[in-house]
PDB file of C-alpha atoms and ligand atoms in Angstrom:
ATOM      1  CA  MET A 643      -1.067  50.799   8.669  1.00 60.00           C
ATOM      2  CA  LYS A 644      -2.381  50.802  11.926  1.00 82.00           C
ATOM      3  CA  GLY A 645      -3.830  47.381  12.702  1.00 93.00           C
ATOM      4  CA  LEU A 646      -2.312  45.687  15.671  1.00 96.00           C
ATOM      5  CA  PHE A 647      -0.586  42.908  15.176  1.00 98.00           C
ATOM      6  CA  VAL A 648      -0.109  39.994  17.090  1.00 98.00           C
ATOM      7  CA  THR A 649       2.404  36.572  17.012  1.00 98.00           C
ATOM      8  CA  PHE A 650       2.381  33.201  18.204  1.00 98.00           C
ATOM      9  CA  GLU A 651       5.927  31.560  19.011  1.00 98.00           C
ATOM     10  CA  GLY A 652       6.379  28.674  20.732  1.00 97.00           C
ATOM     11  CA  ALA A 653       8.950  25.519  19.749  1.00 95.00           C
ATOM     12  CA  GLU A 654       7.490  21.943  18.003  1.00 91.00           C
ATOM     13  CA  GLY A 655       4.350  21.219  19.657  1.00 93.00           C
ATOM     14  CA  SER A 656       3.867  24.861  21.759  1.00 94.00           C
ATOM     15  CA  GLY A 657       0.135  24.532  20.946  1.00 94.00           C
ATOM     16  CA  LYS A 658       0.060  27.746  18.776  1.00 96.00           C
ATOM     17  CA  SER A 659      -2.501  26.504  16.177  1.00 95.00           C
ATOM     18  CA  THR A 660      -4.668  25.335  18.685  1.00 96.00           C
ATOM     19  CA  GLN A 661      -4.186  28.258  21.106  1.00 98.00           C
ATOM     20  CA  ILE A 662      -4.455  31.466  17.369  1.00 98.00           C
ATOM     21  CA  LYS A 663      -8.257  29.463  16.491  1.00 98.00           C
ATOM     22  CA  LEU A 664      -9.231  29.566  20.502  1.00 98.00           C
ATOM     23  CA  LEU A 665      -8.355  33.541  19.974  1.00 98.00           C
ATOM     24  CA  GLU A 666      -9.987  33.967  16.973  1.00 98.00           C
ATOM     25  CA  ASP A 667     -13.194  32.364  17.690  1.00 98.00           C
ATOM     26  CA  TYR A 668     -13.158  34.870  20.790  1.00 97.00           C
ATOM     27  CA  LEU A 669     -12.508  38.113  18.800  1.00 97.00           C
ATOM     28  CA  LYS A 670     -14.563  37.512  15.711  1.00 98.00           C
ATOM     29  CA  LYS A 671     -17.792  36.954  18.175  1.00 97.00           C
ATOM     30  CA  LYS A 672     -16.066  40.682  19.148  1.00 95.00           C
ATOM     31  CA  GLY A 673     -17.421  42.557  15.777  1.00 96.00           C
ATOM     32  CA  LYS A 674     -13.511  42.157  15.497  1.00 96.00           C
ATOM     33  CA  ARG A 675     -11.861  42.156  11.838  1.00 97.00           C
ATOM     34  CA  VAL A 676      -9.520  39.323  12.025  1.00 98.00           C
ATOM     35  CA  LEU A 677      -6.354  37.508   9.875  1.00 98.00           C
ATOM     36  CA  VAL A 678      -4.628  34.202  11.242  1.00 98.00           C
ATOM     37  CA  LEU A 679      -1.312  33.283   9.092  1.00 98.00           C
ATOM     38  CA  ARG A 680       1.463  30.936   9.023  1.00 98.00           C
ATOM     39  CA  GLU A 681       5.047  31.245   8.559  1.00 98.00           C
ATOM     40  CA  PRO A 682       5.685  30.105   5.863  1.00 98.00           C
ATOM     41  CA  GLY A 683       2.186  30.215   4.341  1.00 98.00           C
ATOM     42  CA  SER A 684      -0.690  31.528   3.661  1.00 98.00           C
ATOM     43  CA  THR A 685      -0.170  32.955   0.407  1.00 98.00           C
ATOM     44  CA  LYS A 686       0.625  29.945  -2.609  1.00 98.00           C
ATOM     45  CA  PHE A 687       3.998  31.114  -3.538  1.00 98.00           C
ATOM     46  CA  SER A 688       5.323  30.788   0.382  1.00 98.00           C
ATOM     47  CA  GLU A 689       2.919  27.535   0.788  1.00 98.00           C
ATOM     48  CA  ASP A 690       5.269  26.379  -1.918  1.00 98.00           C
ATOM     49  CA  LEU A 691       8.387  27.004  -0.137  1.00 98.00           C
ATOM     50  CA  ARG A 692       6.961  25.609   2.892  1.00 98.00           C
ATOM     51  CA  ARG A 693       6.902  22.198   0.951  1.00 98.00           C
ATOM     52  CA  VAL A 694      10.328  23.463   0.091  1.00 98.00           C
ATOM     53  CA  LEU A 695      11.972  23.630   3.635  1.00 98.00           C
ATOM     54  CA  LEU A 696       9.739  20.330   5.412  1.00 98.00           C
ATOM     55  CA  ASP A 697       9.976  18.163   3.366  1.00 98.00           C
ATOM     56  CA  LYS A 698      12.684  15.756   3.880  1.00 96.00           C
ATOM     57  CA  ARG A 699      14.577  14.654   1.390  1.00 97.00           C
ATOM     58  CA  ASN A 700      15.781  18.232   0.910  1.00 97.00           C
ATOM     59  CA  GLY A 701      17.994  17.721   3.599  1.00 95.00           C
ATOM     60  CA  PHE A 702      20.879  18.915   1.916  1.00 96.00           C
ATOM     61  CA  LEU A 703      19.789  22.647   1.870  1.00 97.00           C
ATOM     62  CA  SER A 704      22.929  24.381   2.941  1.00 98.00           C
ATOM     63  CA  GLU A 705      21.478  26.458   6.467  1.00 98.00           C
ATOM     64  CA  LYS A 706      21.776  30.261   3.822  1.00 98.00           C
ATOM     65  CA  THR A 707      20.171  28.515   1.493  1.00 98.00           C
ATOM     66  CA  GLU A 708      17.357  27.362   3.805  1.00 98.00           C
ATOM     67  CA  LEU A 709      17.466  31.804   5.914  1.00 98.00           C
ATOM     68  CA  LEU A 710      17.092  32.460   2.265  1.00 98.00           C
ATOM     69  CA  LEU A 711      14.697  30.218   1.528  1.00 98.00           C
ATOM     70  CA  TYR A 712      12.142  32.095   4.486  1.00 98.00           C
ATOM     71  CA  LEU A 713      13.116  35.781   4.138  1.00 98.00           C
ATOM     72  CA  ALA A 714      11.868  34.918   1.231  1.00 98.00           C
ATOM     73  CA  ALA A 715       9.016  33.061   2.190  1.00 98.00           C
ATOM     74  CA  ARG A 716       7.367  36.447   5.093  1.00 98.00           C
ATOM     75  CA  ALA A 717       8.767  38.518   2.421  1.00 98.00           C
ATOM     76  CA  GLN A 718       5.206  37.318  -0.384  1.00 98.00           C
ATOM     77  CA  LEU A 719       3.125  37.378   3.182  1.00 98.00           C
ATOM     78  CA  VAL A 720       3.851  40.929   4.054  1.00 98.00           C
ATOM     79  CA  LYS A 721       3.785  42.340   1.162  1.00 98.00           C
ATOM     80  CA  GLU A 722       0.615  40.351  -0.395  1.00 98.00           C
ATOM     81  CA  LYS A 723      -1.082  39.591   3.055  1.00 98.00           C
ATOM     82  CA  ILE A 724      -0.048  41.461   5.791  1.00 98.00           C
ATOM     83  CA  ILE A 725       0.170  45.141   5.468  1.00 98.00           C
ATOM     84  CA  PRO A 726      -2.718  45.314   2.802  1.00 98.00           C
ATOM     85  CA  ALA A 727      -4.736  44.040   6.098  1.00 98.00           C
ATOM     86  CA  LEU A 728      -3.212  46.031   8.553  1.00 97.00           C
ATOM     87  CA  LYS A 729      -4.426  49.569   6.484  1.00 97.00           C
ATOM     88  CA  GLU A 730      -7.343  47.986   6.566  1.00 97.00           C
ATOM     89  CA  LYS A 731      -7.209  48.115  10.985  1.00 96.00           C
ATOM     90  CA  LYS A 732      -7.311  44.423  11.078  1.00 97.00           C
ATOM     91  CA  ILE A 733      -6.166  42.291  13.280  1.00 97.00           C
ATOM     92  CA  VAL A 734      -3.372  39.948  11.727  1.00 98.00           C
ATOM     93  CA  LEU A 735      -3.175  36.916  14.540  1.00 98.00           C
ATOM     94  CA  CYS A 736      -0.285  36.440  12.389  1.00 98.00           C
ATOM     95  CA  ASP A 737       1.761  31.787  14.038  1.00 98.00           C
ATOM     96  CA  ARG A 738       5.472  32.631  13.360  1.00 98.00           C
ATOM     97  CA  PHE A 739       7.714  35.279  12.883  1.00 98.00           C
ATOM     98  CA  GLN A 740      10.668  36.862  13.031  1.00 98.00           C
ATOM     99  CA  ASP A 741      11.589  35.478  16.474  1.00 98.00           C
ATOM    100  CA  SER A 742      11.349  32.097  14.836  1.00 98.00           C
ATOM    101  CA  THR A 743      14.284  32.199  12.376  1.00 98.00           C
ATOM    102  CA  LEU A 744      16.223  34.426  15.300  1.00 98.00           C
ATOM    103  CA  VAL A 745      15.550  31.448  17.330  1.00 98.00           C
ATOM    104  CA  TYR A 746      15.841  28.698  14.357  1.00 98.00           C
ATOM    105  CA  GLN A 747      17.896  29.528  11.902  1.00 98.00           C
ATOM    106  CA  GLY A 748      20.943  32.152  14.310  1.00 98.00           C
ATOM    107  CA  TYR A 749      20.479  29.860  18.093  1.00 98.00           C
ATOM    108  CA  GLY A 750      19.534  27.225  15.909  1.00 98.00           C
ATOM    109  CA  LEU A 751      22.045  27.007  13.279  1.00 98.00           C
ATOM    110  CA  GLY A 752      24.041  29.022  14.061  1.00 98.00           C
ATOM    111  CA  LEU A 753      24.022  31.894  11.350  1.00 98.00           C
ATOM    112  CA  ASP A 754      24.470  35.371  12.378  1.00 98.00           C
ATOM    113  CA  ARG A 755      22.270  37.579  14.453  1.00 98.00           C
ATOM    114  CA  LYS A 756      22.555  40.923  13.002  1.00 98.00           C
ATOM    115  CA  VAL A 757      22.235  39.405   9.361  1.00 98.00           C
ATOM    116  CA  ILE A 758      18.993  38.114  10.438  1.00 98.00           C
ATOM    117  CA  GLU A 759      17.666  41.154  12.265  1.00 98.00           C
ATOM    118  CA  LEU A 760      18.871  43.059   8.316  1.00 98.00           C
ATOM    119  CA  LEU A 761      17.881  40.782   5.776  1.00 98.00           C
ATOM    120  CA  GLY A 762      14.100  40.344   8.643  1.00 98.00           C
ATOM    121  CA  GLY A 763      14.226  43.667   8.651  1.00 98.00           C
ATOM    122  CA  PHE A 764      13.879  44.690   5.125  1.00 98.00           C
ATOM    123  CA  VAL A 765      11.673  41.530   3.746  1.00 98.00           C
ATOM    124  CA  SER A 766       9.487  43.138   6.838  1.00 98.00           C
ATOM    125  CA  GLU A 767       9.061  46.530   5.235  1.00 95.00           C
ATOM    126  CA  GLY A 768       8.127  47.667   9.111  1.00 93.00           C
ATOM    127  CA  ALA A 769       6.286  45.470  10.038  1.00 97.00           C
ATOM    128  CA  ARG A 770       6.802  44.387  13.437  1.00 97.00           C
ATOM    129  CA  PRO A 771       4.890  42.930  15.910  1.00 98.00           C
ATOM    130  CA  ASP A 772       3.019  45.300  18.094  1.00 97.00           C
ATOM    131  CA  LEU A 773       2.140  41.875  20.841  1.00 98.00           C
ATOM    132  CA  THR A 774       4.032  38.805  20.894  1.00 98.00           C
ATOM    133  CA  PHE A 775       2.911  35.078  22.297  1.00 98.00           C
ATOM    134  CA  LEU A 776       5.569  32.637  22.815  1.00 98.00           C
ATOM    135  CA  LEU A 777       4.209  29.280  23.969  1.00 98.00           C
ATOM    136  CA  ASP A 778       6.900  27.377  26.144  1.00 98.00           C
ATOM    137  CA  ILE A 779       7.008  23.871  26.917  1.00 96.00           C
ATOM    138  CA  PRO A 780      10.534  21.720  27.565  1.00 95.00           C
ATOM    139  CA  ALA A 781      12.245  20.090  24.544  1.00 95.00           C
ATOM    140  CA  GLN A 782      11.426  16.891  24.819  1.00 94.00           C
ATOM    141  CA  GLU A 783       7.691  16.980  25.539  1.00 94.00           C
ATOM    142  CA  GLY A 784       7.059  19.600  22.676  1.00 94.00           C
ATOM    143  CA  LEU A 785       8.754  16.807  20.170  1.00 94.00           C
ATOM    144  CA  ARG A 786       6.569  14.789  22.155  1.00 93.00           C
ATOM    145  CA  ARG A 787       3.412  16.758  21.324  1.00 92.00           C
ATOM    146  CA  ALA A 788       3.978  17.288  18.327  1.00 91.00           C
ATOM    147  CA  GLY A 789       4.394  13.417  17.186  1.00 88.00           C
ATOM    148  CA  GLY A 790       7.935  12.844  16.257  1.00 74.00           C
ATOM    149  CA  ALA A 791       9.954  13.337  13.264  1.00 71.00           C
ATOM    150  CA  SER A 792       7.329  13.997  10.942  1.00 89.00           C
ATOM    151  CA  ASP A 793       9.508  16.920   8.849  1.00 95.00           C
ATOM    152  CA  ARG A 794      13.058  18.180   7.745  1.00 96.00           C
ATOM    153  CA  ILE A 795      12.954  20.906  11.336  1.00 96.00           C
ATOM    154  CA  GLN A 796      11.411  18.137  13.979  1.00 95.00           C
ATOM    155  CA  GLU A 797      13.796  15.165  12.563  1.00 94.00           C
ATOM    156  CA  ARG A 798      16.501  17.950  13.768  1.00 96.00           C
ATOM    157  CA  PRO A 799      19.556  16.675  17.020  1.00 96.00           C
ATOM    158  CA  LEU A 800      16.956  16.835  20.416  1.00 96.00           C
ATOM    159  CA  ALA A 801      19.805  19.770  20.988  1.00 98.00           C
ATOM    160  CA  TYR A 802      18.824  21.902  17.822  1.00 98.00           C
ATOM    161  CA  HIS A 803      15.667  21.871  19.220  1.00 97.00           C
ATOM    162  CA  ARG A 804      17.067  23.022  23.070  1.00 97.00           C
ATOM    163  CA  ARG A 805      18.885  25.841  21.313  1.00 98.00           C
ATOM    164  CA  VAL A 806      15.388  26.596  20.394  1.00 98.00           C
ATOM    165  CA  ARG A 807      14.116  26.896  22.877  1.00 98.00           C
ATOM    166  CA  ASN A 808      16.774  28.511  25.580  1.00 98.00           C
ATOM    167  CA  GLY A 809      17.107  31.845  22.381  1.00 98.00           C
ATOM    168  CA  TYR A 810      13.133  31.960  22.737  1.00 98.00           C
ATOM    169  CA  LEU A 811      13.234  32.696  26.414  1.00 98.00           C
ATOM    170  CA  LYS A 812      16.459  35.202  25.956  1.00 98.00           C
ATOM    171  CA  LEU A 813      14.692  36.942  23.035  1.00 98.00           C
ATOM    172  CA  GLY A 814      11.108  36.616  26.009  1.00 98.00           C
ATOM    173  CA  SER A 815      13.781  38.116  28.275  1.00 98.00           C
ATOM    174  CA  GLU A 816      15.078  40.944  26.046  1.00 98.00           C
ATOM    175  CA  ASN A 817      11.873  41.696  24.797  1.00 98.00           C
ATOM    176  CA  PRO A 818       9.810  42.114  27.944  1.00 97.00           C
ATOM    177  CA  LYS A 819       7.053  44.420  26.766  1.00 96.00           C
ATOM    178  CA  ARG A 820       5.932  43.530  23.884  1.00 98.00           C
ATOM    179  CA  ILE A 821       6.712  39.525  24.223  1.00 98.00           C
ATOM    180  CA  LYS A 822       4.867  38.178  26.600  1.00 98.00           C
ATOM    181  CA  VAL A 823       6.263  34.073  27.736  1.00 98.00           C
ATOM    182  CA  ILE A 824       3.528  31.361  29.163  1.00 98.00           C
ATOM    183  CA  LYS A 825       3.699  27.962  30.651  1.00 95.00           C
ATOM    184  CA  ALA A 826       2.149  25.758  28.762  1.00 84.00           C
ATOM    185  CA  LYS A 827      -0.675  24.584  30.357  1.00 86.00           C
ATOM    186  CA  ASP A 828      -3.690  22.575  29.768  1.00 93.00           C
ATOM    187  CA  ILE A 829      -5.202  24.810  26.160  1.00 96.00           C
ATOM    188  CA  GLN A 830      -8.994  26.432  28.453  1.00 97.00           C
ATOM    189  CA  ASN A 831      -5.818  28.210  30.756  1.00 97.00           C
ATOM    190  CA  THR A 832      -3.738  29.422  28.366  1.00 97.00           C
ATOM    191  CA  GLN A 833      -6.329  30.393  26.152  1.00 98.00           C
ATOM    192  CA  GLU A 834      -8.115  32.639  28.936  1.00 97.00           C
ATOM    193  CA  GLU A 835      -4.277  33.835  29.876  1.00 97.00           C
ATOM    194  CA  ILE A 836      -4.148  34.644  26.587  1.00 98.00           C
ATOM    195  CA  ARG A 837      -7.526  37.175  26.778  1.00 98.00           C
ATOM    196  CA  LYS A 838      -6.614  38.505  29.532  1.00 97.00           C
ATOM    197  CA  LEU A 839      -3.615  39.573  28.021  1.00 96.00           C
ATOM    198  CA  ILE A 840      -5.127  40.884  24.689  1.00 96.00           C
ATOM    199  CA  LYS A 841      -8.156  42.854  26.462  1.00 95.00           C
ATOM    200  CA  GLU A 842      -5.547  44.593  28.508  1.00 94.00           C
ATOM    201  CA  PHE A 843      -2.384  45.267  25.756  1.00 93.00           C
ATOM    202  CA  LEU A 844      -6.303  46.096  23.219  1.00 91.00           C
ATOM    203  CA  LEU A 845      -7.433  48.964  25.456  1.00 90.00           C
ATOM    204  CA  LYS A 846      -4.459  50.790  26.580  1.00 86.00           C
ATOM    205  CA  HIS A 847      -3.441  51.324  22.561  1.00 79.00           C
ATOM    206  CA  LEU A 848      -6.991  50.414  20.495  1.00 68.00           C
TER     207      LEU A 848
HETATM  208  P1  LIG B 528       4.869  25.228  11.286  1.00 87.00           P
HETATM  209  O1  LIG B 528       4.562  26.300  12.019  1.00 87.00           O
HETATM  210  O2  LIG B 528       4.712  24.102  11.616  1.00 87.00           O
HETATM  211  O3  LIG B 528       5.215  25.313  13.329  1.00 87.00           O
HETATM  212  O4  LIG B 528       5.660  24.926  10.340  1.00 87.00           O
HETATM  213  C1  LIG B 528       7.756  25.444  10.873  1.00 87.00           C
HETATM  214  C2  LIG B 528       9.067  24.811  10.741  1.00 87.00           C
HETATM  215  O5  LIG B 528       9.359  25.759   9.902  1.00 87.00           O
HETATM  216  C3  LIG B 528       8.232  24.974  12.609  1.00 87.00           C
HETATM  217  O6  LIG B 528       9.159  23.904  12.392  1.00 87.00           O
HETATM  218  C4  LIG B 528       9.605  26.308  12.141  1.00 87.00           C
HETATM  219  C5  LIG B 528      10.344  26.723  10.776  1.00 87.00           C
HETATM  220  N1  LIG B 528      10.464  28.154  11.108  1.00 87.00           N
HETATM  221  C6  LIG B 528      12.263  28.043  11.032  1.00 87.00           C
HETATM  222  O7  LIG B 528      12.627  27.080  10.896  1.00 87.00           O
HETATM  223  N2  LIG B 528      12.558  29.173  11.162  1.00 87.00           N
HETATM  224  C7  LIG B 528      11.383  30.719   9.986  1.00 87.00           C
HETATM  225  O8  LIG B 528      11.766  31.341  10.234  1.00 87.00           O
HETATM  226  C8  LIG B 528      10.275  30.318  10.021  1.00 87.00           C
HETATM  227  C9  LIG B 528       8.942  31.680  10.078  1.00 87.00           C
HETATM  228  C10 LIG B 528       9.278  28.845  10.183  1.00 87.00           C
END
């Protein structure tokens, strides 16, 4: 299994999907084989789970149910898409992965980090990001950019979103080699920073 597994992380409204699209175009122009995925989602079943997880009418979901559904969506995505693409030596750009679970269900909801690490490892079957871009933005500004409480997670209180942001920054400082923290700025400058970092990474590792 030797493609390149790149993940994008960040709080609500951090601009991940715009940056992923721009990076995909850039890498494809350079002749790279790229697969873009999102979590939860990107398989038929994982997209079904995404709808359940983000539906505001499902506010009754227990914290543990929520955790297990995110992990179930991941288990299916890893098996159906991520492992096969890495075996074909593709570059996989994934919008969120295990770090999201550590911060949203761990720091955010207070679920046990050890349990999340154990179950996350179990469903990921050895697929671990080689490189992660963490797009950092203050919670309130991100929520404003995201356009208000449009899903079950976004409608959580500001204090929850602050825990998520701080959790991310903590993960960033614990894993400085893998996680590149990029402060929110305009689209073009953010993309330039991402391209510079990925070029450096490709030179060293491919
Ligand atoms: P997004 O892809 O539009 O950011 O929406 C996904 C939402 O799901 C976002 O609020 C973060 C949340 N999430 C978790 O809470 N735990 C997870 O493990 C993942 C992958 C996402």
